[in-house]
Amino acid sequence: MRFGYSERCLAHDTGERHPETADRLRAIRRGLTKRHGVEYVEAAPASRDAIVAVHDDGYVDELEAFCADGGGNWDPDTVACEDTWDAALTSAGLSQWAAREALDGPNGRGTPFALGRPPGHHAVPDDAMGFCFFNNAAVAAQTVLDGGLAERVAIFDWDVHHGNGTQDVFYDRGDVFYASIHEDGLYPATGAISEIGTGDGEGTTLNAPLAAGAGDVDFLHVIDEVLAPALDRFDPDLLIVSAGFDAHRHDPISRMRVSSEGYALMTDHVRTIGTDVGADVAYVLEGGYGLDTLAEGVSMVHETYDGRTPIEPDDGPDAKTETIAEDLRSRLDLS
Ligand SMILES: [Zn+2]
């Protein structure tokens, strides 16, 4: 894979004992040093215009002033320092790079993965929250739409938390499909199965809130039975994966049971969907708070694109997952 990476993202300092630290990127880099075919690309920070294409001017001004003033606690979870402004613009810039690179560049081994932080998927148009300041995946999607590089973009969010911010940005839009698999009841408590979009966006939001304890086969079941037919119908030019690794069974902040192999399997199935629907695929880092499991998850995505075939599980999904998938197929009229 080609990894978008910038040292500027390390300067976003959240202080002691915060789970979202620069060590996350360092651990990913360390994990990737043992693999071959890894290439790093530095990207320019996003422009203010690209940010305000999905965020309100007033919020962007407020954040810039907050950082210039030294930062602090934006809210109890979301901490900024002076360098956060530049890191957040850079993180968004890396995701723009990934989206453009996917559409322009070679597929397969050259598939791009933006390793930025702060993460983005909780950032709503007018506020930072959940460790996120700018919605990197949303900025990337809007950039390629505004640039005429794509007519329709899909975002698939496999982070264990619901990407409420990404959903909010595109909830009434027919040109962006947002799909999330997340742990039911976890922060920020949005992403109910009934949230399917509104107006022109009705039917272009898909939420699978799986029960705590769900694992590889449950995620794969939703991907194969709901996401695949939904994207086949939506026909995106680009598929952005909001790739968090906090659904891992050893992640400290969730109760899901995805294995490292599960991330390889999800990657493999997502790649197949991309090929089947004719969409290029780009990966954008979201959460993942166990340093070892985060590094392993990213490595699994890379290895899958580097030619490793993951081992398919031989068990089936939980009955609760099957019920959710059936419900979604009927709500989105996929049957
Ligand atoms: Zn998360």
Short mmCIF file of C-alpha atoms and ligand atoms in Angstrom, two decimals:
data_model
loop_
_atom_site.label_atom_id
_atom_site.label_comp_id
_atom_site.label_asym_id
_atom_site.label_seq_id
_atom_site.Cartn_x
_atom_site.Cartn_y
_atom_site.Cartn_z
CA MET A 1 0.00 0.00 0.00
CA ARG A 2 0.97 3.64 -0.18
CA PHE A 3 0.62 5.27 3.25
CA GLY A 4 -0.01 8.96 3.66
CA TYR A 5 1.96 10.09 6.69
CA SER A 6 3.25 13.33 8.16
CA GLU A 7 5.34 14.10 11.23
CA ARG A 8 3.07 17.12 11.74
CA CYS A 9 0.35 14.78 13.00
CA LEU A 10 2.60 13.76 15.93
CA ALA A 11 2.55 17.30 17.33
CA HIS A 12 -1.15 17.10 18.30
CA ASP A 13 -0.56 16.58 22.04
CA THR A 14 -3.52 15.33 24.08
CA GLY A 15 -1.57 15.12 27.34
CA GLU A 16 -0.98 12.25 29.73
CA ARG A 17 -3.36 9.30 29.92
CA HIS A 18 -5.39 10.18 26.83
CA PRO A 19 -6.01 7.15 24.58
CA GLU A 20 -5.57 9.11 21.33
CA THR A 21 -1.83 9.83 21.30
CA ALA A 22 1.03 10.16 18.84
CA ASP A 23 2.21 6.73 20.02
CA ARG A 24 -0.61 5.28 17.91
CA LEU A 25 1.10 6.43 14.71
CA ARG A 26 4.51 5.39 16.02
CA ALA A 27 3.17 1.89 16.77
CA ILE A 28 1.68 1.62 13.27
CA ARG A 29 4.98 2.66 11.70
CA ARG A 30 6.89 0.15 13.83
CA GLY A 31 4.47 -2.61 12.83
CA LEU A 32 4.91 -1.78 9.16
CA THR A 33 8.73 -1.79 9.23
CA LYS A 34 8.64 -5.59 9.25
CA ARG A 35 6.54 -5.72 6.07
CA HIS A 36 7.58 -5.24 2.50
CA GLY A 37 5.97 -3.07 -0.15
CA VAL A 38 5.38 -0.19 2.26
CA GLU A 39 5.71 3.30 0.81
CA TYR A 40 5.16 6.60 2.66
CA VAL A 41 3.92 9.77 1.05
CA GLU A 42 3.76 13.20 2.68
CA ALA A 43 0.71 15.30 1.81
CA ALA A 44 0.03 19.01 2.06
CA PRO A 45 -2.35 20.23 4.77
CA ALA A 46 -5.95 20.77 3.65
CA SER A 47 -6.85 24.33 2.65
CA ARG A 48 -9.34 26.29 4.69
CA ASP A 49 -11.70 26.16 1.68
CA ALA A 50 -11.64 22.36 1.73
CA ILE A 51 -12.45 22.36 5.45
CA VAL A 52 -15.33 24.84 5.22
CA ALA A 53 -16.83 22.76 2.40
CA VAL A 54 -18.05 20.45 5.21
CA HIS A 55 -17.65 22.57 8.38
CA ASP A 56 -19.19 25.89 9.43
CA ASP A 57 -17.00 28.99 9.11
CA GLY A 58 -17.72 30.06 12.67
CA TYR A 59 -16.58 26.76 14.12
CA VAL A 60 -13.38 26.76 12.06
CA ASP A 61 -12.58 30.32 13.24
CA GLU A 62 -13.27 29.35 16.83
CA LEU A 63 -10.98 26.30 16.65
CA GLU A 64 -8.20 28.29 15.02
CA ALA A 65 -8.36 30.91 17.78
CA PHE A 66 -8.60 28.21 20.49
CA CYS A 67 -5.41 26.52 19.22
CA ALA A 68 -3.57 29.82 18.69
CA ASP A 69 -4.34 30.58 22.32
CA GLY A 70 -2.61 27.37 23.41
CA GLY A 71 -5.60 25.03 23.33
CA GLY A 72 -6.91 23.05 26.29
CA ASN A 73 -10.01 20.94 26.84
CA TRP A 74 -12.49 21.65 24.05
CA ASP A 75 -14.73 19.19 25.85
CA PRO A 76 -13.93 16.55 28.50
CA ASP A 77 -12.71 14.07 25.80
CA THR A 78 -11.40 16.35 23.10
CA VAL A 79 -8.11 18.05 23.87
CA ALA A 80 -6.18 20.50 21.69
CA CYS A 81 -2.79 22.19 21.90
CA GLU A 82 -1.31 24.94 19.77
CA ASP A 83 -0.10 22.45 17.14
CA THR A 84 -3.50 20.75 16.90
CA TRP A 85 -4.61 23.24 14.26
CA ASP A 86 -1.80 22.27 11.90
CA ALA A 87 -2.12 18.56 12.73
CA ALA A 88 -5.86 18.62 12.04
CA LEU A 89 -5.36 20.37 8.69
CA THR A 90 -2.65 17.85 7.86
CA SER A 91 -4.81 14.88 8.88
CA ALA A 92 -7.55 16.18 6.56
CA GLY A 93 -4.94 16.79 3.83
CA LEU A 94 -3.74 13.20 4.09
CA SER A 95 -7.28 11.92 3.60
CA GLN A 96 -7.71 14.21 0.57
CA TRP A 97 -4.50 12.73 -0.80
CA ALA A 98 -5.84 9.18 -0.25
CA ALA A 99 -9.10 9.93 -2.07
CA ARG A 100 -7.36 11.57 -5.04
CA GLU A 101 -4.67 8.92 -5.13
CA ALA A 102 -7.27 6.13 -5.19
CA LEU A 103 -9.07 7.75 -8.13
CA ASP A 104 -5.89 8.63 -10.05
CA GLY A 105 -3.43 5.95 -9.12
CA PRO A 106 -3.11 2.21 -9.58
CA ASN A 107 -5.40 -0.11 -7.61
CA GLY A 108 -4.21 -3.23 -5.82
CA ARG A 109 -0.80 -2.87 -4.20
CA GLY A 110 -0.86 0.90 -4.72
CA THR A 111 -4.08 1.38 -2.72
CA PRO A 112 -3.72 4.46 -0.45
CA PHE A 113 -4.14 4.56 3.32
CA ALA A 114 -4.07 7.94 5.13
CA LEU A 115 -2.40 7.55 8.53
CA GLY A 116 -3.50 10.85 10.01
CA ARG A 117 -4.47 12.00 13.46
CA PRO A 118 -6.49 13.57 14.99
CA PRO A 119 -9.19 11.19 13.72
CA GLY A 120 -12.30 12.63 12.09
CA HIS A 121 -15.53 10.70 12.06
CA HIS A 122 -17.14 12.26 15.17
CA ALA A 123 -16.50 15.85 14.04
CA VAL A 124 -19.85 17.40 13.10
CA PRO A 125 -20.24 20.44 10.84
CA ASP A 126 -20.21 22.93 13.71
CA ASP A 127 -18.26 21.21 16.47
CA ALA A 128 -15.33 19.03 17.51
CA MET A 129 -16.10 15.96 19.61
CA GLY A 130 -14.86 12.47 20.41
CA PHE A 131 -11.14 13.28 19.83
CA CYS A 132 -12.05 14.61 16.33
CA PHE A 133 -11.71 18.18 14.98
CA PHE A 134 -12.14 18.04 11.22
CA ASN A 135 -14.04 15.24 9.56
CA ASN A 136 -11.22 13.85 7.44
CA ALA A 137 -13.28 11.32 5.47
CA ALA A 138 -15.99 13.90 4.77
CA VAL A 139 -13.43 16.49 3.64
CA ALA A 140 -11.90 13.89 1.31
CA ALA A 141 -15.27 12.89 -0.16
CA GLN A 142 -16.33 16.52 -0.69
CA THR A 143 -12.98 17.37 -2.27
CA VAL A 144 -13.26 14.76 -5.00
CA LEU A 145 -16.93 15.60 -5.62
CA ASP A 146 -16.17 19.34 -5.88
CA GLY A 147 -13.16 18.61 -8.08
CA GLY A 148 -15.29 16.64 -10.51
CA LEU A 149 -13.17 13.54 -9.88
CA ALA A 150 -16.17 11.53 -8.70
CA GLU A 151 -19.93 11.76 -9.01
CA ARG A 152 -20.79 9.51 -6.08
CA VAL A 153 -18.73 8.54 -3.05
CA ALA A 154 -19.41 5.84 -0.47
CA ILE A 155 -17.90 5.86 3.02
CA PHE A 156 -17.82 2.59 4.95
CA ASP A 157 -16.99 3.08 8.62
CA TRP A 158 -15.85 -0.06 10.45
CA ASP A 159 -14.65 1.81 13.55
CA VAL A 160 -16.42 0.41 16.64
CA HIS A 161 -18.07 3.81 17.25
CA HIS A 162 -20.75 5.33 15.06
CA GLY A 163 -19.38 8.09 12.80
CA ASN A 164 -22.08 10.57 13.75
CA GLY A 165 -20.18 13.46 12.20
CA THR A 166 -19.82 11.86 8.79
CA GLN A 167 -23.46 10.84 8.89
CA ASP A 168 -24.53 14.39 9.79
CA VAL A 169 -22.54 15.99 6.96
CA PHE A 170 -24.18 13.81 4.30
CA TYR A 171 -27.53 12.83 5.88
CA ASP A 172 -29.66 14.61 3.26
CA ARG A 173 -27.33 14.07 0.32
CA GLY A 174 -27.91 11.65 -2.51
CA ASP A 175 -24.29 11.72 -3.76
CA VAL A 176 -22.63 10.27 -0.65
CA PHE A 177 -23.52 6.93 0.89
CA TYR A 178 -22.55 6.50 4.54
CA ALA A 179 -22.49 3.02 6.08
CA SER A 180 -21.42 2.14 9.62
CA ILE A 181 -21.05 -1.05 11.62
CA HIS A 182 -20.64 -0.18 15.30
CA GLU A 183 -21.24 -1.44 18.82
CA ASP A 184 -24.79 -0.72 19.93
CA GLY A 185 -24.99 1.71 22.85
CA LEU A 186 -21.38 2.90 22.69
CA TYR A 187 -20.34 6.57 22.35
CA PRO A 188 -21.93 8.75 20.93
CA ALA A 189 -25.17 6.71 21.12
CA THR A 190 -26.26 7.60 17.57
CA GLY A 191 -26.48 5.28 14.55
CA ALA A 192 -29.79 3.53 15.17
CA ILE A 193 -30.95 1.11 12.52
CA SER A 194 -33.81 3.50 11.70
CA GLU A 195 -31.39 6.31 10.66
CA ILE A 196 -31.35 5.82 6.88
CA GLY A 197 -31.08 9.41 5.62
CA THR A 198 -33.60 12.04 4.69
CA GLY A 199 -34.78 13.93 1.58
CA ASP A 200 -32.43 13.27 -1.34
CA GLY A 201 -30.37 11.21 1.07
CA GLU A 202 -33.13 8.80 2.02
CA GLY A 203 -31.68 5.31 1.67
CA THR A 204 -28.06 6.51 1.47
CA THR A 205 -27.30 5.99 5.17
CA LEU A 206 -26.92 2.50 6.59
CA ASN A 207 -26.41 1.75 10.28
CA ALA A 208 -25.75 -1.69 11.70
CA PRO A 209 -25.57 -1.34 15.49
CA LEU A 210 -24.32 -4.81 16.46
CA ALA A 211 -24.57 -6.22 19.97
CA ALA A 212 -21.48 -6.20 22.20
CA GLY A 213 -19.52 -9.37 21.59
CA ALA A 214 -20.01 -9.44 17.82
CA GLY A 215 -16.95 -10.64 15.90
CA ASP A 216 -15.49 -11.34 12.48
CA VAL A 217 -18.40 -13.29 11.03
CA ASP A 218 -20.92 -10.70 12.21
CA PHE A 219 -19.07 -7.83 10.53
CA LEU A 220 -18.61 -9.93 7.38
CA HIS A 221 -22.28 -10.87 7.33
CA VAL A 222 -23.34 -7.20 7.27
CA ILE A 223 -20.67 -6.39 4.67
CA ASP A 224 -21.74 -9.22 2.35
CA GLU A 225 -25.51 -9.19 2.89
CA VAL A 226 -26.23 -5.47 3.26
CA LEU A 227 -23.29 -3.26 2.27
CA ALA A 228 -22.50 -5.13 -0.96
CA PRO A 229 -26.02 -4.96 -2.47
CA ALA A 230 -26.48 -1.37 -1.22
CA LEU A 231 -23.28 -0.22 -2.94
CA ASP A 232 -24.07 -2.25 -6.04
CA ARG A 233 -27.21 -0.15 -6.35
CA PHE A 234 -25.56 3.16 -5.33
CA ASP A 235 -22.72 2.68 -7.84
CA PRO A 236 -20.00 4.83 -6.21
CA ASP A 237 -16.83 5.93 -8.03
CA LEU A 238 -14.88 5.93 -4.79
CA LEU A 239 -15.22 3.90 -1.59
CA ILE A 240 -13.54 5.47 1.45
CA VAL A 241 -13.04 3.16 4.41
CA SER A 242 -13.14 4.97 7.75
CA ALA A 243 -10.78 2.46 9.24
CA GLY A 244 -10.78 2.32 13.03
CA PHE A 245 -9.37 -0.72 14.77
CA ASP A 246 -11.16 -0.40 18.10
CA ALA A 247 -13.59 -3.28 17.44
CA HIS A 248 -10.59 -5.57 18.01
CA ARG A 249 -11.17 -8.11 20.78
CA HIS A 250 -8.19 -6.73 22.73
CA ASP A 251 -8.95 -3.05 22.24
CA PRO A 252 -9.34 -1.43 25.68
CA ILE A 253 -12.44 0.64 24.89
CA SER A 254 -14.93 -1.73 23.26
CA ARG A 255 -16.49 -5.12 23.90
CA MET A 256 -16.46 -6.31 20.29
CA ARG A 257 -14.50 -9.42 19.33
CA VAL A 258 -13.00 -8.76 15.90
CA SER A 259 -9.67 -10.57 15.47
CA SER A 260 -6.60 -9.34 13.61
CA GLU A 261 -7.50 -11.84 10.88
CA GLY A 262 -10.96 -10.25 10.87
CA TYR A 263 -9.45 -6.98 9.62
CA ALA A 264 -7.78 -8.88 6.80
CA LEU A 265 -11.12 -10.50 5.96
CA MET A 266 -13.00 -7.21 6.03
CA THR A 267 -10.32 -5.68 3.80
CA ASP A 268 -10.61 -8.58 1.38
CA HIS A 269 -14.41 -8.34 1.21
CA VAL A 270 -14.33 -4.54 0.85
CA ARG A 271 -11.76 -4.83 -1.93
CA THR A 272 -14.05 -7.32 -3.72
CA ILE A 273 -16.99 -4.93 -3.42
CA GLY A 274 -14.83 -2.14 -4.87
CA THR A 275 -13.93 -4.33 -7.84
CA ASP A 276 -17.52 -5.52 -8.31
CA VAL A 277 -19.06 -2.03 -8.28
CA GLY A 278 -16.19 -0.34 -10.12
CA ALA A 279 -15.14 1.89 -7.22
CA ASP A 280 -11.57 2.74 -6.25
CA VAL A 281 -10.86 2.22 -2.55
CA ALA A 282 -9.06 4.54 -0.10
CA TYR A 283 -8.45 3.99 3.62
CA VAL A 284 -8.52 6.72 6.26
CA LEU A 285 -7.44 6.00 9.84
CA GLU A 286 -10.01 6.61 12.59
CA GLY A 287 -9.73 5.06 16.10
CA GLY A 288 -7.95 2.07 17.60
CA TYR A 289 -6.47 2.37 21.09
CA GLY A 290 -4.59 -0.83 21.81
CA LEU A 291 -1.17 -0.01 20.35
CA ASP A 292 -0.35 -3.62 19.43
CA THR A 293 -3.76 -4.41 17.98
CA LEU A 294 -3.89 -1.12 16.10
CA ALA A 295 -0.50 -1.79 14.52
CA GLU A 296 -1.53 -5.35 13.72
CA GLY A 297 -4.83 -4.26 12.19
CA VAL A 298 -3.16 -1.75 9.85
CA SER A 299 -0.55 -4.36 8.94
CA MET A 300 -3.32 -6.82 8.09
CA VAL A 301 -4.91 -4.33 5.70
CA HIS A 302 -1.52 -3.81 4.08
CA GLU A 303 -0.71 -7.54 3.86
CA THR A 304 -4.06 -8.23 2.23
CA TYR A 305 -3.27 -5.74 -0.53
CA ASP A 306 0.24 -7.17 -0.69
CA GLY A 307 -1.13 -10.57 -1.73
CA ARG A 308 -1.84 -12.47 1.47
CA THR A 309 -5.12 -14.45 1.36
CA PRO A 310 -7.00 -14.31 4.66
CA ILE A 311 -8.50 -17.43 6.20
CA GLU A 312 -12.30 -17.48 5.90
CA PRO A 313 -14.09 -18.40 9.12
CA ASP A 314 -16.24 -21.52 9.07
CA ASP A 315 -18.84 -20.48 11.64
CA GLY A 316 -21.93 -18.34 11.06
CA PRO A 317 -23.10 -14.99 12.44
CA ASP A 318 -25.04 -14.52 15.66
CA ALA A 319 -28.84 -14.69 15.32
CA LYS A 320 -29.07 -11.04 16.47
CA THR A 321 -26.77 -10.00 13.62
CA GLU A 322 -28.88 -11.93 11.11
CA THR A 323 -32.00 -10.13 12.36
CA ILE A 324 -30.30 -6.71 11.99
CA ALA A 325 -29.13 -7.56 8.46
CA GLU A 326 -32.64 -8.70 7.45
CA ASP A 327 -34.15 -5.56 8.95
CA LEU A 328 -31.68 -3.38 7.05
CA ARG A 329 -32.30 -5.17 3.77
CA SER A 330 -35.97 -4.52 4.14
CA ARG A 331 -35.59 -0.85 5.23
CA LEU A 332 -33.25 -0.15 2.32
CA ASP A 333 -35.39 -2.21 -0.04
CA LEU A 334 -32.53 -4.54 -0.96
CA SER A 335 -34.50 -7.78 -1.03
ZN ZN B 1 -13.71 4.53 17.52
#
